[in-house]
């Protein structure tokens, strides 16, 4: 077991050298990696909190300014303060909330709808990411599959989701399944493109090393391509979270029975414009928060398993 690797000259590393130094390397990773991961998470968490606060302040100012610039009627256009009163003030000014609706009932309706939408969006997000990953692996591993699926993907992508949604509701029914399918389609295509780029961008030299040592294409996929695609996969997950919420709300709007989309449709039909603005504000804030939470998860995973995970130890 003390021989040299093929092609080594007199100064090459021997297999015995590799055997003796590997435990030391592994020990360094085990002892130092948790600290570096924690540092990355804390740094990213601080930035995430700051980003959320700045985004909310900027959106609030823009919201107020646009209502004033376009002179939107107070009957239809509600300010951030109106939304606050809609949810938390027992006796708000007239027109902010229907007289028959208490603040407690308004909160119950709004946050119950939010919970339903988050559940639907989670199903769509997971199914969309899983489908995108499986399809991307199939396209990279087997060219005939790429040629067969690509026209279908282009056709589906070229049709607006608003036009496609009624057909999907007819196929999958007006329930959670159809909502999850629509949310999954919103997630699928952007994630698919990014993951394919990550898989095809794996270092060719590393793939050649696997093949020279007798590894199969599946082995190269497992140990080279998939780890190399981790940054693109996590970026896809991060940008897909708001899309999953939008897709779920669109489906709920068309179904009209549940979630923020359904409540939004109901409020709009009954003239409860305070409720409409409240639902939209909740959707925006939750999307921003979830996006920033995904950046923290992304930072943690990349610090532990990303391309530069071992450079700082």
PDB file of C-alpha atoms in Angstrom:
ATOM      1  CA  UNK A   1       0.000   0.000   0.000  1.00  0.00           C
ATOM      2  CA  UNK A   2       3.091   2.292  -0.050  1.00  0.00           C
ATOM      3  CA  UNK A   3       3.212   2.693  -3.852  1.00  0.00           C
ATOM      4  CA  UNK A   4       2.869   5.931  -5.730  1.00  0.00           C
ATOM      5  CA  UNK A   5      -0.130   7.151  -7.690  1.00  0.00           C
ATOM      6  CA  UNK A   6       0.183   6.656 -11.449  1.00  0.00           C
ATOM      7  CA  UNK A   7       2.031   9.514 -13.094  1.00  0.00           C
ATOM      8  CA  UNK A   8       3.777  10.738  -9.905  1.00  0.00           C
ATOM      9  CA  UNK A   9       7.414  11.747 -10.198  1.00  0.00           C
ATOM     10  CA  UNK A  10       9.959  11.461  -7.430  1.00  0.00           C
ATOM     11  CA  UNK A  11       8.319  14.154  -5.338  1.00  0.00           C
ATOM     12  CA  UNK A  12       4.753  12.821  -5.539  1.00  0.00           C
ATOM     13  CA  UNK A  13       2.601  11.937  -2.557  1.00  0.00           C
ATOM     14  CA  UNK A  14       2.335   8.269  -1.702  1.00  0.00           C
ATOM     15  CA  UNK A  15      -0.761   6.408  -0.653  1.00  0.00           C
ATOM     16  CA  UNK A  16       0.785   5.870   2.765  1.00  0.00           C
ATOM     17  CA  UNK A  17       1.181   9.651   3.084  1.00  0.00           C
ATOM     18  CA  UNK A  18      -2.504  10.041   2.259  1.00  0.00           C
ATOM     19  CA  UNK A  19      -3.480   7.421   4.814  1.00  0.00           C
ATOM     20  CA  UNK A  20      -1.529   9.041   7.629  1.00  0.00           C
ATOM     21  CA  UNK A  21      -2.573  12.622   6.944  1.00  0.00           C
ATOM     22  CA  UNK A  22      -6.298  12.013   6.349  1.00  0.00           C
ATOM     23  CA  UNK A  23      -7.201  11.594  10.038  1.00  0.00           C
ATOM     24  CA  UNK A  24      -5.447  14.869  10.855  1.00  0.00           C
ATOM     25  CA  UNK A  25      -7.420  16.658   8.122  1.00  0.00           C
ATOM     26  CA  UNK A  26     -10.698  15.155   9.295  1.00  0.00           C
ATOM     27  CA  UNK A  27      -9.944  16.160  12.876  1.00  0.00           C
ATOM     28  CA  UNK A  28      -9.306  19.739  11.771  1.00  0.00           C
ATOM     29  CA  UNK A  29     -12.650  19.821   9.994  1.00  0.00           C
ATOM     30  CA  UNK A  30     -14.469  18.360  13.007  1.00  0.00           C
ATOM     31  CA  UNK A  31     -12.949  20.767  15.520  1.00  0.00           C
ATOM     32  CA  UNK A  32     -12.964  23.998  13.517  1.00  0.00           C
ATOM     33  CA  UNK A  33     -15.987  23.687  11.222  1.00  0.00           C
ATOM     34  CA  UNK A  34     -18.687  24.214  13.904  1.00  0.00           C
ATOM     35  CA  UNK A  35     -17.135  27.533  14.929  1.00  0.00           C
ATOM     36  CA  UNK A  36     -16.890  28.740  11.346  1.00  0.00           C
ATOM     37  CA  UNK A  37     -20.481  27.677  10.666  1.00  0.00           C
ATOM     38  CA  UNK A  38     -21.705  29.500  13.770  1.00  0.00           C
ATOM     39  CA  UNK A  39     -19.815  32.626  12.741  1.00  0.00           C
ATOM     40  CA  UNK A  40     -21.312  32.498   9.249  1.00  0.00           C
ATOM     41  CA  UNK A  41     -24.816  32.026  10.654  1.00  0.00           C
ATOM     42  CA  UNK A  42     -24.478  34.893  13.139  1.00  0.00           C
ATOM     43  CA  UNK A  43     -23.095  37.205  10.468  1.00  0.00           C
ATOM     44  CA  UNK A  44     -25.870  36.325   8.036  1.00  0.00           C
ATOM     45  CA  UNK A  45     -28.547  36.558  10.747  1.00  0.00           C
ATOM     46  CA  UNK A  46     -27.445  40.073  11.632  1.00  0.00           C
ATOM     47  CA  UNK A  47     -27.609  41.130   8.013  1.00  0.00           C
ATOM     48  CA  UNK A  48     -31.002  39.449   7.627  1.00  0.00           C
ATOM     49  CA  UNK A  49     -32.511  41.339  10.567  1.00  0.00           C
ATOM     50  CA  UNK A  50     -31.140  44.628   9.247  1.00  0.00           C
ATOM     51  CA  UNK A  51     -32.428  43.866   5.747  1.00  0.00           C
ATOM     52  CA  UNK A  52     -35.912  43.049   7.035  1.00  0.00           C
ATOM     53  CA  UNK A  53     -36.109  46.264   9.052  1.00  0.00           C
ATOM     54  CA  UNK A  54     -34.827  48.431   6.207  1.00  0.00           C
ATOM     55  CA  UNK A  55     -37.155  46.756   3.705  1.00  0.00           C
ATOM     56  CA  UNK A  56     -40.204  47.300   5.914  1.00  0.00           C
ATOM     57  CA  UNK A  57     -39.314  50.961   6.490  1.00  0.00           C
ATOM     58  CA  UNK A  58     -38.682  51.612   2.787  1.00  0.00           C
ATOM     59  CA  UNK A  59     -41.865  49.839   1.709  1.00  0.00           C
ATOM     60  CA  UNK A  60     -43.890  51.746   4.299  1.00  0.00           C
ATOM     61  CA  UNK A  61     -42.546  55.073   3.047  1.00  0.00           C
ATOM     62  CA  UNK A  62     -43.129  54.147  -0.600  1.00  0.00           C
ATOM     63  CA  UNK A  63     -46.621  52.896   0.206  1.00  0.00           C
ATOM     64  CA  UNK A  64     -47.548  56.145   1.934  1.00  0.00           C
ATOM     65  CA  UNK A  65     -45.933  58.294  -0.755  1.00  0.00           C
ATOM     66  CA  UNK A  66     -47.661  56.522  -3.649  1.00  0.00           C
ATOM     67  CA  UNK A  67     -51.076  56.886  -2.035  1.00  0.00           C
ATOM     68  CA  UNK A  68     -50.419  60.610  -1.681  1.00  0.00           C
ATOM     69  CA  UNK A  69     -48.886  61.153  -5.131  1.00  0.00           C
ATOM     70  CA  UNK A  70     -51.693  59.377  -6.983  1.00  0.00           C
ATOM     71  CA  UNK A  71     -54.331  60.817  -4.638  1.00  0.00           C
ATOM     72  CA  UNK A  72     -55.946  57.438  -4.056  1.00  0.00           C
ATOM     73  CA  UNK A  73     -59.334  57.675  -2.372  1.00  0.00           C
ATOM     74  CA  UNK A  74     -59.214  56.831   1.320  1.00  0.00           C
ATOM     75  CA  UNK A  75     -62.208  54.579   0.738  1.00  0.00           C
ATOM     76  CA  UNK A  76     -60.100  52.282  -1.461  1.00  0.00           C
ATOM     77  CA  UNK A  77     -56.497  53.059  -0.556  1.00  0.00           C
ATOM     78  CA  UNK A  78     -55.431  52.194   2.974  1.00  0.00           C
ATOM     79  CA  UNK A  79     -52.240  53.372   4.630  1.00  0.00           C
ATOM     80  CA  UNK A  80     -49.884  51.281   6.789  1.00  0.00           C
ATOM     81  CA  UNK A  81     -51.468  52.910   9.841  1.00  0.00           C
ATOM     82  CA  UNK A  82     -54.905  51.819   8.589  1.00  0.00           C
ATOM     83  CA  UNK A  83     -53.647  48.243   8.342  1.00  0.00           C
ATOM     84  CA  UNK A  84     -52.353  48.429  11.911  1.00  0.00           C
ATOM     85  CA  UNK A  85     -55.706  49.745  13.096  1.00  0.00           C
ATOM     86  CA  UNK A  86     -57.518  47.076  11.112  1.00  0.00           C
ATOM     87  CA  UNK A  87     -55.730  44.361  13.058  1.00  0.00           C
ATOM     88  CA  UNK A  88     -55.156  45.827  16.510  1.00  0.00           C
ATOM     89  CA  UNK A  89     -57.473  48.769  17.270  1.00  0.00           C
ATOM     90  CA  UNK A  90     -60.876  47.938  18.720  1.00  0.00           C
ATOM     91  CA  UNK A  91     -62.611  51.050  17.406  1.00  0.00           C
ATOM     92  CA  UNK A  92     -60.794  52.289  14.285  1.00  0.00           C
ATOM     93  CA  UNK A  93     -61.995  55.242  12.194  1.00  0.00           C
ATOM     94  CA  UNK A  94     -64.939  54.615   9.929  1.00  0.00           C
ATOM     95  CA  UNK A  95     -64.041  52.807   6.716  1.00  0.00           C
ATOM     96  CA  UNK A  96     -60.957  51.063   8.055  1.00  0.00           C
ATOM     97  CA  UNK A  97     -62.797  47.890   9.034  1.00  0.00           C
ATOM     98  CA  UNK A  98     -66.428  46.736   8.687  1.00  0.00           C
ATOM     99  CA  UNK A  99     -68.435  47.589  11.791  1.00  0.00           C
ATOM    100  CA  UNK A 100     -69.484  43.960  12.199  1.00  0.00           C
ATOM    101  CA  UNK A 101     -65.855  42.794  12.347  1.00  0.00           C
ATOM    102  CA  UNK A 102     -63.919  43.126  15.592  1.00  0.00           C
ATOM    103  CA  UNK A 103     -60.144  43.459  15.779  1.00  0.00           C
ATOM    104  CA  UNK A 104     -59.916  39.986  17.285  1.00  0.00           C
ATOM    105  CA  UNK A 105     -61.975  38.500  14.458  1.00  0.00           C
ATOM    106  CA  UNK A 106     -59.912  40.392  11.886  1.00  0.00           C
ATOM    107  CA  UNK A 107     -56.695  38.980  13.333  1.00  0.00           C
ATOM    108  CA  UNK A 108     -58.171  35.483  13.472  1.00  0.00           C
ATOM    109  CA  UNK A 109     -59.264  35.606   9.825  1.00  0.00           C
ATOM    110  CA  UNK A 110     -56.026  37.129   8.566  1.00  0.00           C
ATOM    111  CA  UNK A 111     -53.582  34.911  10.449  1.00  0.00           C
ATOM    112  CA  UNK A 112     -55.631  31.770   9.854  1.00  0.00           C
ATOM    113  CA  UNK A 113     -55.549  32.536   6.138  1.00  0.00           C
ATOM    114  CA  UNK A 114     -51.799  33.161   6.405  1.00  0.00           C
ATOM    115  CA  UNK A 115     -51.248  29.780   8.062  1.00  0.00           C
ATOM    116  CA  UNK A 116     -53.260  28.027   5.343  1.00  0.00           C
ATOM    117  CA  UNK A 117     -51.329  29.753   2.573  1.00  0.00           C
ATOM    118  CA  UNK A 118     -47.985  28.940   4.190  1.00  0.00           C
ATOM    119  CA  UNK A 119     -48.983  25.274   4.339  1.00  0.00           C
ATOM    120  CA  UNK A 120     -50.005  25.257   0.680  1.00  0.00           C
ATOM    121  CA  UNK A 121     -46.880  27.166  -0.311  1.00  0.00           C
ATOM    122  CA  UNK A 122     -44.677  24.725   1.633  1.00  0.00           C
ATOM    123  CA  UNK A 123     -46.158  21.775  -0.246  1.00  0.00           C
ATOM    124  CA  UNK A 124     -45.669  23.561  -3.552  1.00  0.00           C
ATOM    125  CA  UNK A 125     -42.140  24.624  -2.628  1.00  0.00           C
ATOM    126  CA  UNK A 126     -41.010  21.131  -1.653  1.00  0.00           C
ATOM    127  CA  UNK A 127     -42.665  19.446  -4.630  1.00  0.00           C
ATOM    128  CA  UNK A 128     -41.293  22.068  -7.028  1.00  0.00           C
ATOM    129  CA  UNK A 129     -37.743  21.801  -5.699  1.00  0.00           C
ATOM    130  CA  UNK A 130     -37.815  17.993  -5.707  1.00  0.00           C
ATOM    131  CA  UNK A 131     -39.188  17.916  -9.253  1.00  0.00           C
ATOM    132  CA  UNK A 132     -36.618  20.470 -10.422  1.00  0.00           C
ATOM    133  CA  UNK A 133     -33.767  18.467  -8.871  1.00  0.00           C
ATOM    134  CA  UNK A 134     -34.904  15.146 -10.341  1.00  0.00           C
ATOM    135  CA  UNK A 135     -35.487  16.648 -13.793  1.00  0.00           C
ATOM    136  CA  UNK A 136     -32.144  18.478 -13.722  1.00  0.00           C
ATOM    137  CA  UNK A 137     -30.300  15.269 -12.818  1.00  0.00           C
ATOM    138  CA  UNK A 138     -32.137  13.455 -15.607  1.00  0.00           C
ATOM    139  CA  UNK A 139     -31.270  16.151 -18.154  1.00  0.00           C
ATOM    140  CA  UNK A 140     -27.593  16.151 -17.199  1.00  0.00           C
ATOM    141  CA  UNK A 141     -27.278  12.365 -16.951  1.00  0.00           C
ATOM    142  CA  UNK A 142     -29.241  11.299 -20.025  1.00  0.00           C
ATOM    143  CA  UNK A 143     -29.294  13.487 -23.129  1.00  0.00           C
ATOM    144  CA  UNK A 144     -32.400  11.881 -24.695  1.00  0.00           C
ATOM    145  CA  UNK A 145     -34.361  12.927 -21.617  1.00  0.00           C
ATOM    146  CA  UNK A 146     -33.188  16.507 -22.076  1.00  0.00           C
ATOM    147  CA  UNK A 147     -34.265  16.514 -25.720  1.00  0.00           C
ATOM    148  CA  UNK A 148     -37.658  15.049 -24.786  1.00  0.00           C
ATOM    149  CA  UNK A 149     -38.385  17.305 -21.814  1.00  0.00           C
ATOM    150  CA  UNK A 150     -37.044  20.617 -23.105  1.00  0.00           C
ATOM    151  CA  UNK A 151     -39.891  21.294 -25.590  1.00  0.00           C
ATOM    152  CA  UNK A 152     -42.442  20.507 -22.868  1.00  0.00           C
ATOM    153  CA  UNK A 153     -40.718  22.878 -20.461  1.00  0.00           C
ATOM    154  CA  UNK A 154     -40.594  25.650 -23.066  1.00  0.00           C
ATOM    155  CA  UNK A 155     -44.279  25.176 -23.878  1.00  0.00           C
ATOM    156  CA  UNK A 156     -45.311  25.247 -20.226  1.00  0.00           C
ATOM    157  CA  UNK A 157     -43.116  28.255 -19.521  1.00  0.00           C
ATOM    158  CA  UNK A 158     -44.495  30.220 -22.469  1.00  0.00           C
ATOM    159  CA  UNK A 159     -48.104  29.913 -21.262  1.00  0.00           C
ATOM    160  CA  UNK A 160     -49.002  32.474 -18.559  1.00  0.00           C
ATOM    161  CA  UNK A 161     -49.796  30.783 -15.282  1.00  0.00           C
ATOM    162  CA  UNK A 162     -53.021  32.770 -14.986  1.00  0.00           C
ATOM    163  CA  UNK A 163     -54.204  31.171 -18.232  1.00  0.00           C
ATOM    164  CA  UNK A 164     -52.981  27.721 -17.219  1.00  0.00           C
ATOM    165  CA  UNK A 165     -54.396  27.758 -13.688  1.00  0.00           C
ATOM    166  CA  UNK A 166     -58.082  27.165 -14.599  1.00  0.00           C
ATOM    167  CA  UNK A 167     -57.080  24.093 -16.611  1.00  0.00           C
ATOM    168  CA  UNK A 168     -55.022  22.774 -13.706  1.00  0.00           C
ATOM    169  CA  UNK A 169     -57.990  23.291 -11.400  1.00  0.00           C
ATOM    170  CA  UNK A 170     -60.145  21.211 -13.747  1.00  0.00           C
ATOM    171  CA  UNK A 171     -57.546  18.420 -13.816  1.00  0.00           C
ATOM    172  CA  UNK A 172     -56.584  18.301 -10.135  1.00  0.00           C
ATOM    173  CA  UNK A 173     -59.796  19.601  -8.587  1.00  0.00           C
ATOM    174  CA  UNK A 174     -60.443  22.654  -6.448  1.00  0.00           C
ATOM    175  CA  UNK A 175     -58.491  21.580  -3.414  1.00  0.00           C
ATOM    176  CA  UNK A 176     -55.078  21.496  -1.813  1.00  0.00           C
ATOM    177  CA  UNK A 177     -53.597  19.350  -4.598  1.00  0.00           C
ATOM    178  CA  UNK A 178     -54.293  21.884  -7.332  1.00  0.00           C
ATOM    179  CA  UNK A 179     -53.008  24.732  -5.155  1.00  0.00           C
ATOM    180  CA  UNK A 180     -49.794  22.807  -4.478  1.00  0.00           C
ATOM    181  CA  UNK A 181     -49.384  22.004  -8.184  1.00  0.00           C
ATOM    182  CA  UNK A 182     -49.702  25.657  -9.197  1.00  0.00           C
ATOM    183  CA  UNK A 183     -47.266  26.752  -6.487  1.00  0.00           C
ATOM    184  CA  UNK A 184     -44.907  23.950  -7.531  1.00  0.00           C
ATOM    185  CA  UNK A 185     -44.944  25.101 -11.163  1.00  0.00           C
ATOM    186  CA  UNK A 186     -43.963  28.613 -10.056  1.00  0.00           C
ATOM    187  CA  UNK A 187     -41.001  27.099  -8.201  1.00  0.00           C
ATOM    188  CA  UNK A 188     -40.063  24.493 -10.808  1.00  0.00           C
ATOM    189  CA  UNK A 189     -38.714  26.414 -13.783  1.00  0.00           C
ATOM    190  CA  UNK A 190     -36.403  28.981 -12.144  1.00  0.00           C
ATOM    191  CA  UNK A 191     -35.025  26.250  -9.879  1.00  0.00           C
ATOM    192  CA  UNK A 192     -34.563  23.871 -12.809  1.00  0.00           C
ATOM    193  CA  UNK A 193     -32.443  26.350 -14.751  1.00  0.00           C
ATOM    194  CA  UNK A 194     -30.202  27.132 -11.772  1.00  0.00           C
ATOM    195  CA  UNK A 195     -29.713  23.497 -10.766  1.00  0.00           C
ATOM    196  CA  UNK A 196     -28.846  22.454 -14.331  1.00  0.00           C
ATOM    197  CA  UNK A 197     -26.256  25.239 -14.456  1.00  0.00           C
ATOM    198  CA  UNK A 198     -24.801  24.006 -11.175  1.00  0.00           C
ATOM    199  CA  UNK A 199     -24.646  20.368 -12.259  1.00  0.00           C
ATOM    200  CA  UNK A 200     -23.075  21.145 -15.636  1.00  0.00           C
ATOM    201  CA  UNK A 201     -20.621  23.585 -14.076  1.00  0.00           C
ATOM    202  CA  UNK A 202     -18.885  20.919 -11.991  1.00  0.00           C
ATOM    203  CA  UNK A 203     -15.081  20.834 -12.437  1.00  0.00           C
ATOM    204  CA  UNK A 204     -14.269  18.562 -15.357  1.00  0.00           C
ATOM    205  CA  UNK A 205     -10.925  17.613 -13.800  1.00  0.00           C
ATOM    206  CA  UNK A 206     -12.686  16.207 -10.733  1.00  0.00           C
ATOM    207  CA  UNK A 207     -15.058  14.227 -12.954  1.00  0.00           C
ATOM    208  CA  UNK A 208     -12.075  12.870 -14.916  1.00  0.00           C
ATOM    209  CA  UNK A 209     -10.393  11.778 -11.673  1.00  0.00           C
ATOM    210  CA  UNK A 210     -13.477   9.772 -10.722  1.00  0.00           C
ATOM    211  CA  UNK A 211     -13.599   8.124 -14.142  1.00  0.00           C
ATOM    212  CA  UNK A 212      -9.862   7.367 -14.216  1.00  0.00           C
ATOM    213  CA  UNK A 213     -10.222   5.567 -10.899  1.00  0.00           C
ATOM    214  CA  UNK A 214     -13.002   3.390 -12.264  1.00  0.00           C
ATOM    215  CA  UNK A 215     -15.960   5.438 -11.081  1.00  0.00           C
ATOM    216  CA  UNK A 216     -19.178   5.443 -13.076  1.00  0.00           C
ATOM    217  CA  UNK A 217     -21.137   8.447 -14.306  1.00  0.00           C
ATOM    218  CA  UNK A 218     -23.497   7.943 -11.368  1.00  0.00           C
ATOM    219  CA  UNK A 219     -20.527   8.046  -8.992  1.00  0.00           C
ATOM    220  CA  UNK A 220     -19.283  11.268 -10.597  1.00  0.00           C
ATOM    221  CA  UNK A 221     -22.768  12.719 -10.238  1.00  0.00           C
ATOM    222  CA  UNK A 222     -22.896  11.810  -6.557  1.00  0.00           C
ATOM    223  CA  UNK A 223     -19.442  12.938  -5.449  1.00  0.00           C
ATOM    224  CA  UNK A 224     -18.718  15.795  -7.882  1.00  0.00           C
ATOM    225  CA  UNK A 225     -21.731  17.221  -9.698  1.00  0.00           C
ATOM    226  CA  UNK A 226     -24.251  17.333  -6.838  1.00  0.00           C
ATOM    227  CA  UNK A 227     -21.830  18.910  -4.305  1.00  0.00           C
ATOM    228  CA  UNK A 228     -20.755  21.426  -6.952  1.00  0.00           C
ATOM    229  CA  UNK A 229     -24.400  22.366  -7.553  1.00  0.00           C
ATOM    230  CA  UNK A 230     -25.105  23.059  -3.856  1.00  0.00           C
ATOM    231  CA  UNK A 231     -24.730  26.871  -4.161  1.00  0.00           C
ATOM    232  CA  UNK A 232     -27.116  26.979  -7.124  1.00  0.00           C
ATOM    233  CA  UNK A 233     -29.570  24.666  -5.374  1.00  0.00           C
ATOM    234  CA  UNK A 234     -29.642  26.844  -2.272  1.00  0.00           C
ATOM    235  CA  UNK A 235     -29.954  30.014  -4.348  1.00  0.00           C
ATOM    236  CA  UNK A 236     -32.896  28.425  -6.168  1.00  0.00           C
ATOM    237  CA  UNK A 237     -34.542  27.546  -2.870  1.00  0.00           C
ATOM    238  CA  UNK A 238     -34.041  31.074  -1.590  1.00  0.00           C
ATOM    239  CA  UNK A 239     -35.589  32.834  -4.573  1.00  0.00           C
ATOM    240  CA  UNK A 240     -38.376  30.251  -4.857  1.00  0.00           C
ATOM    241  CA  UNK A 241     -39.866  30.876  -1.413  1.00  0.00           C
ATOM    242  CA  UNK A 242     -41.648  34.128  -2.372  1.00  0.00           C
ATOM    243  CA  UNK A 243     -42.684  32.534  -5.666  1.00  0.00           C
ATOM    244  CA  UNK A 244     -44.298  29.622  -3.858  1.00  0.00           C
ATOM    245  CA  UNK A 245     -46.349  32.043  -1.751  1.00  0.00           C
ATOM    246  CA  UNK A 246     -47.462  33.974  -4.842  1.00  0.00           C
ATOM    247  CA  UNK A 247     -48.371  30.740  -6.628  1.00  0.00           C
ATOM    248  CA  UNK A 248     -50.364  29.489  -3.654  1.00  0.00           C
ATOM    249  CA  UNK A 249     -52.226  32.795  -3.375  1.00  0.00           C
ATOM    250  CA  UNK A 250     -53.034  32.772  -7.091  1.00  0.00           C
ATOM    251  CA  UNK A 251     -54.491  29.284  -6.848  1.00  0.00           C
ATOM    252  CA  UNK A 252     -56.427  30.199  -3.707  1.00  0.00           C
ATOM    253  CA  UNK A 253     -57.795  33.282  -5.448  1.00  0.00           C
ATOM    254  CA  UNK A 254     -59.141  31.125  -8.271  1.00  0.00           C
ATOM    255  CA  UNK A 255     -60.492  28.466  -5.923  1.00  0.00           C
ATOM    256  CA  UNK A 256     -61.910  31.162  -3.660  1.00  0.00           C
ATOM    257  CA  UNK A 257     -62.387  29.098  -0.525  1.00  0.00           C
ATOM    258  CA  UNK A 258     -59.279  29.229   1.643  1.00  0.00           C
ATOM    259  CA  UNK A 259     -55.969  30.887   2.342  1.00  0.00           C
ATOM    260  CA  UNK A 260     -54.924  34.469   1.770  1.00  0.00           C
ATOM    261  CA  UNK A 261     -55.885  34.307  -1.887  1.00  0.00           C
ATOM    262  CA  UNK A 262     -59.412  33.149  -1.078  1.00  0.00           C
ATOM    263  CA  UNK A 263     -59.851  35.705   1.702  1.00  0.00           C
ATOM    264  CA  UNK A 264     -58.455  38.404  -0.588  1.00  0.00           C
ATOM    265  CA  UNK A 265     -61.050  37.539  -3.227  1.00  0.00           C
ATOM    266  CA  UNK A 266     -63.825  37.571  -0.617  1.00  0.00           C
ATOM    267  CA  UNK A 267     -62.750  40.901   0.887  1.00  0.00           C
ATOM    268  CA  UNK A 268     -62.504  42.491  -2.547  1.00  0.00           C
ATOM    269  CA  UNK A 269     -65.981  41.278  -3.446  1.00  0.00           C
ATOM    270  CA  UNK A 270     -67.532  42.588  -0.236  1.00  0.00           C
ATOM    271  CA  UNK A 271     -65.783  45.963  -0.300  1.00  0.00           C
ATOM    272  CA  UNK A 272     -63.591  45.269   2.727  1.00  0.00           C
ATOM    273  CA  UNK A 273     -60.613  47.175   1.340  1.00  0.00           C
ATOM    274  CA  UNK A 274     -58.940  47.405   4.722  1.00  0.00           C
ATOM    275  CA  UNK A 275     -58.831  43.617   4.720  1.00  0.00           C
ATOM    276  CA  UNK A 276     -57.478  43.583   1.157  1.00  0.00           C
ATOM    277  CA  UNK A 277     -54.560  45.838   2.057  1.00  0.00           C
ATOM    278  CA  UNK A 278     -53.943  43.874   5.241  1.00  0.00           C
ATOM    279  CA  UNK A 279     -53.670  40.565   3.399  1.00  0.00           C
ATOM    280  CA  UNK A 280     -51.330  42.049   0.801  1.00  0.00           C
ATOM    281  CA  UNK A 281     -49.158  43.609   3.512  1.00  0.00           C
ATOM    282  CA  UNK A 282     -48.962  40.306   5.399  1.00  0.00           C
ATOM    283  CA  UNK A 283     -47.980  38.462   2.215  1.00  0.00           C
ATOM    284  CA  UNK A 284     -45.192  40.937   1.456  1.00  0.00           C
ATOM    285  CA  UNK A 285     -43.769  40.971   4.985  1.00  0.00           C
ATOM    286  CA  UNK A 286     -43.882  37.182   5.333  1.00  0.00           C
ATOM    287  CA  UNK A 287     -42.197  36.768   1.928  1.00  0.00           C
ATOM    288  CA  UNK A 288     -39.372  39.087   2.969  1.00  0.00           C
ATOM    289  CA  UNK A 289     -38.910  37.332   6.308  1.00  0.00           C
ATOM    290  CA  UNK A 290     -38.900  33.839   4.781  1.00  0.00           C
ATOM    291  CA  UNK A 291     -36.478  34.945   2.073  1.00  0.00           C
ATOM    292  CA  UNK A 292     -34.061  36.234   4.700  1.00  0.00           C
ATOM    293  CA  UNK A 293     -34.472  33.071   6.779  1.00  0.00           C
ATOM    294  CA  UNK A 294     -33.449  31.098   3.708  1.00  0.00           C
ATOM    295  CA  UNK A 295     -30.311  33.227   3.407  1.00  0.00           C
ATOM    296  CA  UNK A 296     -29.372  32.138   6.939  1.00  0.00           C
ATOM    297  CA  UNK A 297     -29.935  28.473   6.070  1.00  0.00           C
ATOM    298  CA  UNK A 298     -27.932  28.979   2.883  1.00  0.00           C
ATOM    299  CA  UNK A 299     -25.041  30.558   4.773  1.00  0.00           C
ATOM    300  CA  UNK A 300     -24.972  27.689   7.289  1.00  0.00           C
ATOM    301  CA  UNK A 301     -24.982  24.949   4.660  1.00  0.00           C
ATOM    302  CA  UNK A 302     -22.404  26.646   2.447  1.00  0.00           C
ATOM    303  CA  UNK A 303     -20.140  27.281   5.420  1.00  0.00           C
ATOM    304  CA  UNK A 304     -20.235  23.568   6.216  1.00  0.00           C
ATOM    305  CA  UNK A 305     -20.409  21.918   2.787  1.00  0.00           C
ATOM    306  CA  UNK A 306     -19.909  24.661   0.205  1.00  0.00           C
ATOM    307  CA  UNK A 307     -16.961  24.962  -2.206  1.00  0.00           C
ATOM    308  CA  UNK A 308     -15.015  27.177   0.231  1.00  0.00           C
ATOM    309  CA  UNK A 309     -16.039  25.371   3.414  1.00  0.00           C
ATOM    310  CA  UNK A 310     -12.559  24.112   4.238  1.00  0.00           C
ATOM    311  CA  UNK A 311     -10.539  27.177   3.339  1.00  0.00           C
ATOM    312  CA  UNK A 312     -10.955  29.055   6.590  1.00  0.00           C
ATOM    313  CA  UNK A 313      -9.937  26.359   9.043  1.00  0.00           C
TER     314      UNK A 313
END
